[in-house]
XYZ file of N, CA and C in Angstrom:
612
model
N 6.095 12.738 9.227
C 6.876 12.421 10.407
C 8.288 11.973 10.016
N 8.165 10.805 9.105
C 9.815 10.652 8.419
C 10.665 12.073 8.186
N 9.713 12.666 7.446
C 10.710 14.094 6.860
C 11.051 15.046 8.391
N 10.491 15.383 8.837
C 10.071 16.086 9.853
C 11.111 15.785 10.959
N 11.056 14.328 11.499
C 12.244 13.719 11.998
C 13.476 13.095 12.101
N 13.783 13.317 10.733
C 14.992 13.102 9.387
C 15.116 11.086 10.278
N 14.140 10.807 10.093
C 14.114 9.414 10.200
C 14.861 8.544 8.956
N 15.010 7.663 9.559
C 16.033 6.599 8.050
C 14.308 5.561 7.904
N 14.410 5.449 5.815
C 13.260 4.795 5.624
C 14.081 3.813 4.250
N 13.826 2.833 4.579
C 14.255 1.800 3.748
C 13.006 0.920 3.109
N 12.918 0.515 1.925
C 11.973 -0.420 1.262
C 12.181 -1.994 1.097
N 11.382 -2.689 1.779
C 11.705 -4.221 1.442
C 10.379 -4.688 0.354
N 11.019 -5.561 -0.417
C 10.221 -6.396 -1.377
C 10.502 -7.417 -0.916
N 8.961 -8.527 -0.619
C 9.258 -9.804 -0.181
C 9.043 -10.523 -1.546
N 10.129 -11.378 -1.897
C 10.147 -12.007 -2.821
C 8.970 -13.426 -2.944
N 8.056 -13.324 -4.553
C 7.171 -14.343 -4.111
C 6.628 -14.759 -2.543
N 6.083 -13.525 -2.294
C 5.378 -13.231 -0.756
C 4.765 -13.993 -0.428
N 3.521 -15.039 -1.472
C 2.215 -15.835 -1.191
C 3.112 -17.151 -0.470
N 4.083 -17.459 -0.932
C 5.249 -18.823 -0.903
C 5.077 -19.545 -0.063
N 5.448 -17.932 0.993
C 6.364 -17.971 1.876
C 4.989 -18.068 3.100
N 3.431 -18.267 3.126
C 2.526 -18.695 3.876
C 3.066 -19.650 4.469
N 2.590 -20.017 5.483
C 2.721 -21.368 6.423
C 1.212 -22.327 6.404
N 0.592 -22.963 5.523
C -0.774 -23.735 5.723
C -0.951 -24.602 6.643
N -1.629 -24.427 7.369
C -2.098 -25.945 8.398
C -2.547 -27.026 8.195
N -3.102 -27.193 6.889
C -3.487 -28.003 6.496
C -3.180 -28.369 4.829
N -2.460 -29.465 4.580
C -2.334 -30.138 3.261
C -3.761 -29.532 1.996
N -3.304 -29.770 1.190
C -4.019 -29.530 -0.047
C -3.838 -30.760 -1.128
N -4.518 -31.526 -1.297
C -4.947 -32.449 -2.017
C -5.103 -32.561 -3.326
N -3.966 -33.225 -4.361
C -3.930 -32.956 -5.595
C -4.003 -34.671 -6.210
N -5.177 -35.315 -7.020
C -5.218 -36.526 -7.087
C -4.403 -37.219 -5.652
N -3.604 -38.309 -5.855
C -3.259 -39.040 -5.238
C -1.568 -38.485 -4.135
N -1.354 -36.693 -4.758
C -0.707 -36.374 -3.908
C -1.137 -35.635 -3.125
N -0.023 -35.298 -1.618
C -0.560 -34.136 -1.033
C 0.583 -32.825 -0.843
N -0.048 -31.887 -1.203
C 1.551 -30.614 -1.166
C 1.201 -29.235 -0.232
N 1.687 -29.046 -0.093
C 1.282 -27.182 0.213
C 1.304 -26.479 -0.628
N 0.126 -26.184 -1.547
C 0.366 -24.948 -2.563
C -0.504 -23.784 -1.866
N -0.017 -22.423 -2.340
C -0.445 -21.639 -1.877
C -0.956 -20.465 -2.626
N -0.488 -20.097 -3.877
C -1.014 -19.812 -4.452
C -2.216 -20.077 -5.834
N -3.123 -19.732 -5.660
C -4.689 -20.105 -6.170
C -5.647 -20.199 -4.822
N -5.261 -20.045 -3.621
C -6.233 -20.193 -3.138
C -6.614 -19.611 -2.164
N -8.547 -19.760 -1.778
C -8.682 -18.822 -1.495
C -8.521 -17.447 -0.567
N -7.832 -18.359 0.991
C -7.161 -17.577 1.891
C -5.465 -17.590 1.979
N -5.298 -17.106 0.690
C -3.376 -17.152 0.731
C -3.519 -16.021 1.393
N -3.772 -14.492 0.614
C -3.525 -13.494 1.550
C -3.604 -13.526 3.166
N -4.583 -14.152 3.752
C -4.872 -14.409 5.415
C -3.884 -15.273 5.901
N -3.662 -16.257 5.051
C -2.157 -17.290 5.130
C -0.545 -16.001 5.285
N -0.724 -15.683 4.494
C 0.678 -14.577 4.082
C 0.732 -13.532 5.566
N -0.347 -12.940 5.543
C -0.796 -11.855 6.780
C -0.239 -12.837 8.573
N -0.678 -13.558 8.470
C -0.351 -14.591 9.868
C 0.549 -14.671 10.077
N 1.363 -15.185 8.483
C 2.956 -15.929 8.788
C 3.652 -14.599 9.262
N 3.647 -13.609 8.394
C 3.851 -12.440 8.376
C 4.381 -11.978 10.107
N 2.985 -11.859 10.671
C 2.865 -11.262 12.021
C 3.364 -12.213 12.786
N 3.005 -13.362 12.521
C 3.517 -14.192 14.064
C 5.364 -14.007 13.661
N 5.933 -13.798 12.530
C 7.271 -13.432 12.868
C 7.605 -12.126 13.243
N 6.886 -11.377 13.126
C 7.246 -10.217 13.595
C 6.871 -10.234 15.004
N 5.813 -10.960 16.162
C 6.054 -11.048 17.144
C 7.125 -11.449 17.762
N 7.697 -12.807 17.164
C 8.909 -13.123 17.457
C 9.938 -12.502 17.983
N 10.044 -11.219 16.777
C 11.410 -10.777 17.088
C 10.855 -8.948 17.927
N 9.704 -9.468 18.334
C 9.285 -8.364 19.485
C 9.017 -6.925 18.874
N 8.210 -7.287 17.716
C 7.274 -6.288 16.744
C 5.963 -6.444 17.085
N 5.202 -5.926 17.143
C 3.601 -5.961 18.028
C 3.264 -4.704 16.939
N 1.866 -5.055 16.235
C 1.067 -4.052 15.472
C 0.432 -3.049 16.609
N 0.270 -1.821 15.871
C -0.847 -0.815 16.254
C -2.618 -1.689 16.203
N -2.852 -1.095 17.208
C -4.549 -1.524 17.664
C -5.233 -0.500 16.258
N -4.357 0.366 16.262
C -5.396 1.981 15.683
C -5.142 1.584 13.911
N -3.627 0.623 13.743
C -3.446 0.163 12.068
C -2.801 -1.007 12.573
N -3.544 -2.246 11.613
C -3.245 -3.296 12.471
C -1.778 -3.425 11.497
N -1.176 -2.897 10.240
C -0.531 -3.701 9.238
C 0.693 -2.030 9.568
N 0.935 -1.868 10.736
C 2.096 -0.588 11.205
C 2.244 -2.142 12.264
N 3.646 -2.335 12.459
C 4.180 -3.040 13.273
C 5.692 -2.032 14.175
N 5.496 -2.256 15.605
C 6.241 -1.360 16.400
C 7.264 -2.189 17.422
N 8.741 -1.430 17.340
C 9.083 -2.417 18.636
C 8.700 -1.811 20.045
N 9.230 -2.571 21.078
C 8.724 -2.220 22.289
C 8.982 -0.738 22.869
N 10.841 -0.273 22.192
C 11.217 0.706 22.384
C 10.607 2.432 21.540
N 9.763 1.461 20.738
C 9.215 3.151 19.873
C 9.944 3.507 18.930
N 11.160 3.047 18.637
C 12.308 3.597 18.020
C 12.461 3.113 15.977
N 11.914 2.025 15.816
C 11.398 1.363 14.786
C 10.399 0.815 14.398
N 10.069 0.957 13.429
C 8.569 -0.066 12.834
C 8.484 0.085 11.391
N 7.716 -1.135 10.790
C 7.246 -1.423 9.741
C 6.199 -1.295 9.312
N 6.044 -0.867 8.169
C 4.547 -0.713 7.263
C 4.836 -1.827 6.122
N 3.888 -2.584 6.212
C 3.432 -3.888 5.884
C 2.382 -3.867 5.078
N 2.612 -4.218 3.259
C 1.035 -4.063 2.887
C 1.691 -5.397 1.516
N 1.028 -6.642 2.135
C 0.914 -7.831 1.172
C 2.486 -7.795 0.621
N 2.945 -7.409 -0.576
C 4.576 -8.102 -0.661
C 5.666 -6.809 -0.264
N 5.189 -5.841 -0.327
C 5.826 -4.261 -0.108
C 5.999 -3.796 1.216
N 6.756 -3.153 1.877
C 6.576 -3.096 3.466
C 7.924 -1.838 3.309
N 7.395 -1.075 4.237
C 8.659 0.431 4.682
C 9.453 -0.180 6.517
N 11.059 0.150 6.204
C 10.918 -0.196 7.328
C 11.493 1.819 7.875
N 11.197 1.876 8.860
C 11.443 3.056 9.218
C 12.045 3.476 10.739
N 13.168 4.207 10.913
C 13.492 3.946 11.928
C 14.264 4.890 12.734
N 15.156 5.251 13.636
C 15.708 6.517 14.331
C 16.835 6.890 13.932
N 17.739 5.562 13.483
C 18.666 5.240 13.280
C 19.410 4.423 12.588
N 20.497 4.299 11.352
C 20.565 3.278 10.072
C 20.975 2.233 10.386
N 21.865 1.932 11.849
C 21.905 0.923 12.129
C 20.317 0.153 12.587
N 19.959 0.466 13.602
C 18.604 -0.496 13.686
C 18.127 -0.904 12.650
N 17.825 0.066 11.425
C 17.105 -0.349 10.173
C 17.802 -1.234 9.894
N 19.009 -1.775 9.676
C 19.747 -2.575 9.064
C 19.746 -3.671 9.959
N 19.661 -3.908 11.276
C 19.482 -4.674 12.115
C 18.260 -5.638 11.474
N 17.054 -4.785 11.622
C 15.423 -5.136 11.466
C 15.858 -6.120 10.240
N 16.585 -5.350 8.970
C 16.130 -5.769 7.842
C 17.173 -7.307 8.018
N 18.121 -7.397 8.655
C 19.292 -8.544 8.305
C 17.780 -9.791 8.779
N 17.487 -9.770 10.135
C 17.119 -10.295 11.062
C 15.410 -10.948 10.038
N 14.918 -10.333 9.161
C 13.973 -10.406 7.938
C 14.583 -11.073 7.178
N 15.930 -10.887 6.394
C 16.392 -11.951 5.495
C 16.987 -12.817 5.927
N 16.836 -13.247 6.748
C 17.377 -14.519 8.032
C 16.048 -15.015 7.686
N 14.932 -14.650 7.428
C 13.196 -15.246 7.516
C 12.972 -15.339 6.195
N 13.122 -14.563 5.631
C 12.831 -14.325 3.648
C 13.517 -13.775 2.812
N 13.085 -14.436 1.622
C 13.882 -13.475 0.658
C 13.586 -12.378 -0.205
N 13.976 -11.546 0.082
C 13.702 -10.389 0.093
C 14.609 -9.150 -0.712
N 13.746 -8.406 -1.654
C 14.904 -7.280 -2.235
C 14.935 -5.992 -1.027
N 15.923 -5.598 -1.001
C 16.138 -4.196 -0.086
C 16.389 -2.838 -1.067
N 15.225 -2.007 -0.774
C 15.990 -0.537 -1.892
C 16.115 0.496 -0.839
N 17.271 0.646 -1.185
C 18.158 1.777 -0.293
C 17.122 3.050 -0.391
N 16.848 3.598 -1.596
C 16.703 4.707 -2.049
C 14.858 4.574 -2.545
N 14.003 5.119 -1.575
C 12.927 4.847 -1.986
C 12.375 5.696 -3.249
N 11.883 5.590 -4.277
C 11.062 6.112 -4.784
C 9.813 6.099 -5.389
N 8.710 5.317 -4.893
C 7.711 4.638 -5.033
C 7.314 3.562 -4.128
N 5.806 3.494 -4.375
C 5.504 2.638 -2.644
C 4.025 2.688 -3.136
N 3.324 2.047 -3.248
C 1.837 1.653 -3.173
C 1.782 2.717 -4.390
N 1.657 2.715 -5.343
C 1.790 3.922 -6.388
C 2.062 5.446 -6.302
N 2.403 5.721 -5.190
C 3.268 6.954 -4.399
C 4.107 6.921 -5.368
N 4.559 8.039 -5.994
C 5.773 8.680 -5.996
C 6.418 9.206 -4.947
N 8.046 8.965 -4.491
C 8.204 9.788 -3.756
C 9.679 10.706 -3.990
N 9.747 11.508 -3.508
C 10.852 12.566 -3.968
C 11.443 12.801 -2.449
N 12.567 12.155 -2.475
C 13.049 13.176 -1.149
C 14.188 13.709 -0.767
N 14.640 14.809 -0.381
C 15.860 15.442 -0.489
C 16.054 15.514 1.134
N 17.096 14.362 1.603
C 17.443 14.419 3.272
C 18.452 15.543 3.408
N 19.258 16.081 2.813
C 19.863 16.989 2.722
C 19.193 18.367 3.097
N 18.281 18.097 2.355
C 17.461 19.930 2.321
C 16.416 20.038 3.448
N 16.033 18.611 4.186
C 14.959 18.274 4.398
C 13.061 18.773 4.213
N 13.242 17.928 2.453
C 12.092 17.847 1.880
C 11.621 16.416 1.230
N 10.661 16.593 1.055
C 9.865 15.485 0.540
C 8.767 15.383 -0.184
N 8.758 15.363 -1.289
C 7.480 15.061 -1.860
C 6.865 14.560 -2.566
N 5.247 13.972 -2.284
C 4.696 12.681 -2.659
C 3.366 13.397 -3.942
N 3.761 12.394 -4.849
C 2.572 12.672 -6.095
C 2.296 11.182 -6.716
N 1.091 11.476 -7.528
C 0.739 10.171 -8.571
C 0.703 10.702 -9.863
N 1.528 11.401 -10.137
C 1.571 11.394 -11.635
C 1.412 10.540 -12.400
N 2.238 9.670 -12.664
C 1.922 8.962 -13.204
C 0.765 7.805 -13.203
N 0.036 8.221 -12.477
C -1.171 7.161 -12.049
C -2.102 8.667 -12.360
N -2.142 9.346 -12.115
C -2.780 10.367 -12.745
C -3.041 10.172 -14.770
N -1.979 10.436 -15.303
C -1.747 10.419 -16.240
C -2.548 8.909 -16.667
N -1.972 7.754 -16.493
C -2.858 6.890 -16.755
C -4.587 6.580 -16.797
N -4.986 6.955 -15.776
C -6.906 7.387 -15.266
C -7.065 8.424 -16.822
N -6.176 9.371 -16.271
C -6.625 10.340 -17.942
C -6.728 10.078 -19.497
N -5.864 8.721 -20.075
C -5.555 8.076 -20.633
C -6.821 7.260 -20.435
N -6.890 6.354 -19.901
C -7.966 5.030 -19.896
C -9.495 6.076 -20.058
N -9.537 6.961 -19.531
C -11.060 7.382 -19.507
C -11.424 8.463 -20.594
N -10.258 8.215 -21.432
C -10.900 9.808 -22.681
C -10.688 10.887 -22.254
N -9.874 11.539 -21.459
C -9.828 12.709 -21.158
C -8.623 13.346 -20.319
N -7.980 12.685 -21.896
C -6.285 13.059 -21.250
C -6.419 15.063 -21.703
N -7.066 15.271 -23.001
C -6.786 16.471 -23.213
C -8.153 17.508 -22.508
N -8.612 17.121 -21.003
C -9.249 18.073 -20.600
C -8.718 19.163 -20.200
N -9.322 20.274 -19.545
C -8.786 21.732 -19.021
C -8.919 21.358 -17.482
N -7.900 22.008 -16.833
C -7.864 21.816 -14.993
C -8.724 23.119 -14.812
N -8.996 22.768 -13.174
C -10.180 23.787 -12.875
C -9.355 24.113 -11.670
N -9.847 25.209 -10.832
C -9.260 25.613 -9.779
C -9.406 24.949 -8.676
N -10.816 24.842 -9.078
C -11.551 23.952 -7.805
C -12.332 22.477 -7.921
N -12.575 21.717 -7.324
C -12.832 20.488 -7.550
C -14.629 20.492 -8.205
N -15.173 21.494 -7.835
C -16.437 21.290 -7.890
C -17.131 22.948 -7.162
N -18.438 23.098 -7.922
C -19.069 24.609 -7.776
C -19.732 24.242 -6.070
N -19.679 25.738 -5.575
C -20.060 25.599 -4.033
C -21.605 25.259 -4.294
N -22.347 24.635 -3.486
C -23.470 24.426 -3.341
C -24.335 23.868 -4.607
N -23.078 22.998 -4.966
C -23.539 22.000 -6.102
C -25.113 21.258 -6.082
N -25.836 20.827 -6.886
C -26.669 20.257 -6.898
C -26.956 19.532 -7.984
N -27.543 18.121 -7.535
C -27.770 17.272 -9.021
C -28.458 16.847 -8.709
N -29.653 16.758 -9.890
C -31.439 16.204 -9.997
C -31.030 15.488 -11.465
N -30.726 13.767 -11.647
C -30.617 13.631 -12.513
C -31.676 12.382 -12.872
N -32.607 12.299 -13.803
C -33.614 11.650 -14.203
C -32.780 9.982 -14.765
N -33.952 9.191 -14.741
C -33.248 7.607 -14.690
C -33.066 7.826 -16.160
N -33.932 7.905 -16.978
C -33.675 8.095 -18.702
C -32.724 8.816 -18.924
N -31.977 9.897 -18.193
C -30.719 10.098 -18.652
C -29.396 9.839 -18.245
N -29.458 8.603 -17.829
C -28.292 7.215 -17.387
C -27.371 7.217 -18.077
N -26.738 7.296 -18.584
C -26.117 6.207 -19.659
C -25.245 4.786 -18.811
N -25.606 3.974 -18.534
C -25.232 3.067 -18.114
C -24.171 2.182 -18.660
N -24.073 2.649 -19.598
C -22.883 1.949 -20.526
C -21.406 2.459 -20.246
N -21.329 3.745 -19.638
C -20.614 4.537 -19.229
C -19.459 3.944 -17.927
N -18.143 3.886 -17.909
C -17.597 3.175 -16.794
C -17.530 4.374 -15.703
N -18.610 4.550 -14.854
C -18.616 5.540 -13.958
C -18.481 4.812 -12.437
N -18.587 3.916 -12.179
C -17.629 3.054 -10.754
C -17.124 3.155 -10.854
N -16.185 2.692 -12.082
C -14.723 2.590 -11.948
C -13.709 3.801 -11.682
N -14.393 4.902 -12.295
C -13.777 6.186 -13.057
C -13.805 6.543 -11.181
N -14.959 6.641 -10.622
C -14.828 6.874 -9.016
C -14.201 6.224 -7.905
N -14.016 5.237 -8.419
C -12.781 4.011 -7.756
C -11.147 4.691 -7.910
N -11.228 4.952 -9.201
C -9.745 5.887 -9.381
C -9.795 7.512 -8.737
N -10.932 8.104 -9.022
C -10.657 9.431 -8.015
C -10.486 8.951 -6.498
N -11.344 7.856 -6.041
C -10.824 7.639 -4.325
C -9.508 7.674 -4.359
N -8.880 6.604 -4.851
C -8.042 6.356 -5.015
C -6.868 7.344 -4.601
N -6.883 8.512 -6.067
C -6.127 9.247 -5.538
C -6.420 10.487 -4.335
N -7.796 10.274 -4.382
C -7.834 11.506 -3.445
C -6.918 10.721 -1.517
N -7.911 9.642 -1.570
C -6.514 8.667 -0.346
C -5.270 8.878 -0.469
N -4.813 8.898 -1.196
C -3.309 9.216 -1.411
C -2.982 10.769 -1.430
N -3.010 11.317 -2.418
C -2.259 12.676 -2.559
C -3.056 13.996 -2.780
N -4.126 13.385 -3.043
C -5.176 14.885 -3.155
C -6.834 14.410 -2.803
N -6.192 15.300 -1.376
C -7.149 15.137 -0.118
C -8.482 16.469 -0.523
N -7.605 17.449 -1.486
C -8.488 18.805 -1.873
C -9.923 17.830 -2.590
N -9.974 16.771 -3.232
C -10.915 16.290 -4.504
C -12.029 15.548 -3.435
N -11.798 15.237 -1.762
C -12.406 14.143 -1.212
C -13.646 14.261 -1.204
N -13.811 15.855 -0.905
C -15.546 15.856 -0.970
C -16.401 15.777 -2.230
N -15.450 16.063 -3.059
C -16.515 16.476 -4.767
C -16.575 14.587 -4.976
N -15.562 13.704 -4.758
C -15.589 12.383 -5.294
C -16.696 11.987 -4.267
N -16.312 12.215 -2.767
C -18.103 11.725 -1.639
C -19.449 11.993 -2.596
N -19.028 13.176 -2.934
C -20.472 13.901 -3.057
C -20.991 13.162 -4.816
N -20.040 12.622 -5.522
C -20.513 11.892 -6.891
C -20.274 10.656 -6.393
N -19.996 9.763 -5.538
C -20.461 8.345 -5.346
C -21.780 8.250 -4.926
């Protein structure tokens, strides 16, 4: 939709994000009392609150359908919000710049003009040409690396049609990091390769 609607997309980093929680209640250290916020156990739910109740403020209201997409009333801007990283995205470079002043009035915050990365997204985009495009290479490359099998062969396809597996408990190897190794195919198949979703369903 960004590319599509040559939308303006800007990146905010909230600086030391956990900080910047609001606690209701003191935290108890010997004979003092402080607000600390990081170590414990609901900072993120702390961070998420402070988060939203300022973005109601300034008349940002989340999606019912994604609660962490925040919209203004007019349709015209909104934010994607995930713990210290957030896109702001918008019709027009002034509003974006509006959104973002009206944020560092609240926090402190880095601004990158020029996105190229976002939740381990790569992103590539040419507003000029209008193109765009998103990979994990390098998060690819790494999984291949950590699991022994940087020098495998690619296949065409993710997996043979009408696969089947009958595999006996004695031939387990349990020692084997095979959660994890399927934690990283979700992973990317959520992100950039949607072709792998069924072969990774079908081995969890």
């Amino acid at each position: 939709m960004v590319n599509t609607c040559c939308l303006v997309m800007k990146q905010l980093d909230f600086v030391t994000a956990f900080l910047n929680g609001e606690l209701r209640t003191a935290v108890a250290f010997g004979s003092l009392k402080r607000h600390y916020n990081y170590g414990l156990d609901n900072v993120a739910k702390v961070w998420s609150d402070t988060l939203e109740n300022f973005f109601k403020r300034i008349s940002l209201s989340s999606l019912k359908s994604c609660l962490c997409i925040f919209i203004n009333l007019d349709g015209n801007v909104f934010i994607l919000a995930y713990v210290s990283d957030s896109l702001i995205i918008g019709v027009d470079k002034e509003m974006v710049n509006e959104l973002i002043r009206r944020v560092e009035n609240e926090f402190s915050v880095k601004v990158m003009e020029c996105l190229s990365k976002f939740l381990g997204l790569i992103i590539q985009r040419d507003v000029s040409n209008g193109c765009m495009v998103l990979h994990q290479g390098p998060y690819l490359e790494a999984v291949l690396e950590q699991f022994g099998i940087k020098g495998a062969n690619s296949e065409k396809t993710p997996m043979e049609a009408a696969q089947m597996m009958e595999i006996e408990e004695s031939d387990v190897d349990r020692s084997l990091p095979y959660r994890e190794l399927i934690g990283c195919l979700n992973y990317i198949a959520q992100g950039t390769g949607p072709d792998i979703m069924f072969a990774v369903n079908f081995l969890s």
